[in-house]
Coordinates of C-alpha atoms in Angstrom, one line a residue:
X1 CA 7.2 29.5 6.4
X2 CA 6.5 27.5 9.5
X3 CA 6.3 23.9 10.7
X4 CA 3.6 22.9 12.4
X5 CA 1.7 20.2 14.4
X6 CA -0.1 17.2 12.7
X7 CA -3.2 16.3 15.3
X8 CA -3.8 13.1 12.5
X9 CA -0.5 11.8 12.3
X10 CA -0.2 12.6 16.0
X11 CA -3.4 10.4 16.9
X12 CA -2.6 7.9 14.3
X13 CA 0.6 7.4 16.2
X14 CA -1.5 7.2 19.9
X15 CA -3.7 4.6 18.5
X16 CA -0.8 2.5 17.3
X17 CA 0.6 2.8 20.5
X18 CA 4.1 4.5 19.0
X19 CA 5.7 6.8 21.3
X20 CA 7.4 10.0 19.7
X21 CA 8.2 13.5 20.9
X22 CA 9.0 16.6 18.5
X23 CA 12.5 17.8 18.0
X24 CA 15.0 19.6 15.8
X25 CA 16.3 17.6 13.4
X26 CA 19.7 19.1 11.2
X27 CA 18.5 17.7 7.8
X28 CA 22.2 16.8 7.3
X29 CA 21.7 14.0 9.7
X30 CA 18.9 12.4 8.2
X31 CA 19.9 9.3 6.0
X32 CA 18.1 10.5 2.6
X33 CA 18.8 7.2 0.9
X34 CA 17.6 5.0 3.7
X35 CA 14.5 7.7 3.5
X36 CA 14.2 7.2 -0.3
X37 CA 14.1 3.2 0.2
X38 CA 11.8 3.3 3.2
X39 CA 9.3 5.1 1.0
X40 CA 5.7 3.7 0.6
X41 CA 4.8 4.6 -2.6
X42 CA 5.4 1.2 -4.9
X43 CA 5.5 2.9 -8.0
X44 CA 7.4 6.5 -8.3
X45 CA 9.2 6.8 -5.0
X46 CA 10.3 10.4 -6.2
X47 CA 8.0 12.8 -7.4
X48 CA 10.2 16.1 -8.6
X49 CA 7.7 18.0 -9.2
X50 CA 5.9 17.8 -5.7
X51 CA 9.4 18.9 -4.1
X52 CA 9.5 21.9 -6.7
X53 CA 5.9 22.9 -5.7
X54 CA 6.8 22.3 -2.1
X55 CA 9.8 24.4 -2.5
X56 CA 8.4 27.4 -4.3
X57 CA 5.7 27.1 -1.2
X58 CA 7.8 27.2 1.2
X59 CA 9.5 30.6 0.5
X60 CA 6.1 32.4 1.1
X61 CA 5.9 33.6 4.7
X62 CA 2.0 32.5 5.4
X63 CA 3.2 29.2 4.3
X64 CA 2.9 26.2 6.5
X65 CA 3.6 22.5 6.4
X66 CA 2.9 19.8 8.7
X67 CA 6.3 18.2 10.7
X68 CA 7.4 15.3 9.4
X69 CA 8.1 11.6 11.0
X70 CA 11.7 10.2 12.0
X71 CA 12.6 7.1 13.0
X72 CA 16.2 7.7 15.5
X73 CA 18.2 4.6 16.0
X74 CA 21.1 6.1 18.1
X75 CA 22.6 8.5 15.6
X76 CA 20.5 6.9 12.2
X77 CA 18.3 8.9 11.3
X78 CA 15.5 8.2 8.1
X79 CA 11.9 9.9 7.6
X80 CA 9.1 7.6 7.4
X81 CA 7.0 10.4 6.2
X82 CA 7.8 13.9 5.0
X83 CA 10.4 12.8 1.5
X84 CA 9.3 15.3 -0.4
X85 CA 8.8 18.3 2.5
X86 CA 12.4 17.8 3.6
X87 CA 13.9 17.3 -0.2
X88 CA 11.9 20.6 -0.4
X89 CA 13.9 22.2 2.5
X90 CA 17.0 21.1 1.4
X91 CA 16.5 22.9 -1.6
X92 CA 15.1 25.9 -0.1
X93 CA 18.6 25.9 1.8
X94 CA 17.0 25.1 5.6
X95 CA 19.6 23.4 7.9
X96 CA 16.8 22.0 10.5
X97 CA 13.0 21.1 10.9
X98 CA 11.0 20.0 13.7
X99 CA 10.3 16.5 13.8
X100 CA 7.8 13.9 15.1
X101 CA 11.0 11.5 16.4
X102 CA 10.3 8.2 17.3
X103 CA 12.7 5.9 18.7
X104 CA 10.7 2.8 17.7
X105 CA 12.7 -0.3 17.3
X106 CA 9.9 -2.9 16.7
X107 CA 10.3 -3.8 12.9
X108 CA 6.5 -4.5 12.7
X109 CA 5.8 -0.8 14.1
X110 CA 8.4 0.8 12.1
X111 CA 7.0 -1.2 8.7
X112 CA 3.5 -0.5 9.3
X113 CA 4.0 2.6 10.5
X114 CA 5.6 3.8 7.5
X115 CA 2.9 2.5 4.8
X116 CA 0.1 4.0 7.0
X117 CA 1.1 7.5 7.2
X118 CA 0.6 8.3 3.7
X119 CA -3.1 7.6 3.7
X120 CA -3.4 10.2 5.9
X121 CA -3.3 13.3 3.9
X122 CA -1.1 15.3 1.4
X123 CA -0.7 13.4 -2.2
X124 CA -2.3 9.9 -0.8
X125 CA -1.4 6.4 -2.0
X126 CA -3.8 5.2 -5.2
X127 CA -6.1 2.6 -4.2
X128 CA -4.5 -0.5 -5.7
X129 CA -0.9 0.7 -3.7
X130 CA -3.3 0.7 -0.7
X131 CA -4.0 -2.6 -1.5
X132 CA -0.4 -4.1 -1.9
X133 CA 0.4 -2.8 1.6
X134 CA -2.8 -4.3 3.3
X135 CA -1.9 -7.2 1.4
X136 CA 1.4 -7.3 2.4
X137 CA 1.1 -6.4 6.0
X138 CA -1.6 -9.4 6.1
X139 CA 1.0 -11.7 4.8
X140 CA 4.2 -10.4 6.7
X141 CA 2.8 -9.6 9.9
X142 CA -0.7 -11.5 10.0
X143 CA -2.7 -8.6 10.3
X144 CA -6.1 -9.6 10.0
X145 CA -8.3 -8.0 6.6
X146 CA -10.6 -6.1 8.7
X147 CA -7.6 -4.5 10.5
X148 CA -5.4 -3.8 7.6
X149 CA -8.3 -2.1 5.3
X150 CA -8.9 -0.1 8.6
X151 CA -5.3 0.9 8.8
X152 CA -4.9 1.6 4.9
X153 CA -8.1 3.4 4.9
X154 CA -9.9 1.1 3.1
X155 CA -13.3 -1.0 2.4
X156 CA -12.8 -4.3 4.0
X157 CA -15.0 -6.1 0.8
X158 CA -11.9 -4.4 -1.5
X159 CA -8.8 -6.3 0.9
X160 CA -10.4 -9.3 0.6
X161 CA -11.7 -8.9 -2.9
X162 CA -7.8 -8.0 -4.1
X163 CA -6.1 -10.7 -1.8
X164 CA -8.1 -13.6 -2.8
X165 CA -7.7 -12.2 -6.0
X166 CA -4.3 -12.1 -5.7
X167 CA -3.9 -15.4 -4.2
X168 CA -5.4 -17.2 -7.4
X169 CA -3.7 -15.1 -9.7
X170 CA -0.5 -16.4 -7.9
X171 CA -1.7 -20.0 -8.0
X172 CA -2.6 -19.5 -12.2
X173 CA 1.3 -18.6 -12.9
X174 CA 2.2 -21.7 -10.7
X175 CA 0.1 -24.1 -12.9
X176 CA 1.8 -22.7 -15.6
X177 CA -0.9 -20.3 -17.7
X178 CA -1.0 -16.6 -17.4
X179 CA -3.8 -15.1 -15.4
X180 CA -4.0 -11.6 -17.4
X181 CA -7.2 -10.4 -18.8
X182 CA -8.8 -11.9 -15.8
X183 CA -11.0 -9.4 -13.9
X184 CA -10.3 -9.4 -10.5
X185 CA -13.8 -10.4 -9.4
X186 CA -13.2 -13.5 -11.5
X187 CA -10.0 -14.4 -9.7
X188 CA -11.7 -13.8 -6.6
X189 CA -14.5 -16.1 -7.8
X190 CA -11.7 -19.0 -8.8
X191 CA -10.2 -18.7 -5.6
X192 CA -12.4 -21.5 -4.0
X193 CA -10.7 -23.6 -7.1
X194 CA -7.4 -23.2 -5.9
X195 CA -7.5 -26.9 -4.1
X196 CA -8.3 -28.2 -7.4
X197 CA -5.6 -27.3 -9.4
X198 CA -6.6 -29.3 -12.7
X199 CA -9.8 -27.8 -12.5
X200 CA -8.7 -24.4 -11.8
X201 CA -6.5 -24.6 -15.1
X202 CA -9.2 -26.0 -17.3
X203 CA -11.9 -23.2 -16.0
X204 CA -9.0 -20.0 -17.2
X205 CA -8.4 -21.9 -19.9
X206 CA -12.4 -22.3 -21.0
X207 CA -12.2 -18.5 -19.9
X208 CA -9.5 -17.5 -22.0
X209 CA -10.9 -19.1 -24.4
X210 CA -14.4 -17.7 -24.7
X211 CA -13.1 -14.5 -23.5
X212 CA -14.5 -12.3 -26.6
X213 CA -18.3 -14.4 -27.4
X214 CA -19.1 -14.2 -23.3
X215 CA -20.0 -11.9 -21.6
X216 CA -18.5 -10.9 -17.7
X217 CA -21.8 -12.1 -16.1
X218 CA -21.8 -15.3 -17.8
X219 CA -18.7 -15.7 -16.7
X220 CA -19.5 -16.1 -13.2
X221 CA -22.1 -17.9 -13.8
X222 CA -19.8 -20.3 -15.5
X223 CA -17.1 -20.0 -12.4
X224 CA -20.0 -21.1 -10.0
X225 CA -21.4 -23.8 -12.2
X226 CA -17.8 -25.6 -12.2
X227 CA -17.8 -24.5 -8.4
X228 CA -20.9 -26.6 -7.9
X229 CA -20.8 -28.9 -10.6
X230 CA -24.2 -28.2 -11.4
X231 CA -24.6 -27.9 -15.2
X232 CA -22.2 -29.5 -18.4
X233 CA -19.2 -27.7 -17.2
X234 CA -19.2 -30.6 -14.3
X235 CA -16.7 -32.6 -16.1
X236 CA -14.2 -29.9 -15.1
X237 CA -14.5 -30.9 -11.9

């Protein structure tokens, strides 16, 4: 098997203005915890059976994989892309790999950086892990939507959609009712309620309430007639 080149990750890097250069990494110098933690996927951080299918791959001679990203801080060395290629070669019995190396020290960089990569190919992040890390990178490193759905690979109308969603979900548990069964175009819908949080807890709990005898539509009709306190659900507000 070879390693080669990655023109995506190598012009995803470019645009994000992170400098690297390829090298030859001995895989016993790579810190495979530190990679483990760094990884983006929120759910199962460690897929066996990708790193068994990579590994069986990898000892056909045609084979070929992409080279995979390090972050080098002096002598610490992680992967912020490539876990399960370089568990893969470690169970193959390979020493060393060639390596996109960057000696990024930036935080922001090395965070986004990390949660971008794997949008780019191979087993992609879900959708709604896409979303956490737009939300989060929104959050942490005020990164506006537009940007962060760009960098995640996603519709801008979905990171807003989720965040806002997100937002009023968070403000629900603060008032003290649970926000589950709530579709997340609903939440969105409730976010303008958030200022009003007597009102906001009336209009779940009329939700909640009516949940089975009303239908979703009538349901955001009812979330913009306490919006506008327009019709008898203006005593909400």
């Amino acid at each position: 098997m070879k390693w080669v080149k990655d023109p995506v990750l190598e012009a995803h890097l470019r645009n994000m203005g992170v400098e690297f250069q390829a090298e030859t990494i001995q895989l016993d110098q790579i810190d495979w915890e530190e990679s483990l933690n760094r990884q983006a996927r929120i759910g199962k951080k460690y897929n066996e059976d990708w790193v068994l299918e990579y590994a069986e791959t990898m000892g056909q001679p045609e084979a070929a994989f992409y080279m995979t990203l390090v972050a080098k801080q002096g002598k610490f060395l992680w992967l912020l892309s490539g876990l399960h290629r370089g568990e893969a070669a470690k169970l193959r019995g390979i020493s060393e790999m060639p390596c996109y190396v960057t000696t990024a020290t930036d935080q922001r960089v090395l965070d986004v950086v990390s949660r971008t990569v794997n949008v780019l190919g191979g087993h992609r992040l879900p959708r709604e892990e896409c979303l956490l890390h737009a939300e989060h990178m929104m959050g942490k490193w005020n990164i506006e939507a537009k940007e962060a759905a760009r960098l995640m690979g996603l519709n801008p109308v979905w990171v807003t959609t989720h965040v806002r969603a997100s937002a009023t979900a968070k403000k629900i548990q603060e008032l003290g009712t649970n926000p589950n069964g709530l579709a997340k175009n609903l939440l969105m819908q409730l976010h303008g309620l958030i200022p009003k949080s007597n009102v906001l807890r009336e209009a779940v709990k009329w939700l909640k309430k009516h949940d089975g005898d009303t239908s979703f539509v009538e349901k955001r009709h009812f979330v913009e007639d306490v919006k506008k306190q327009e019709t008898e659900h203006k005593s909400l507000a």
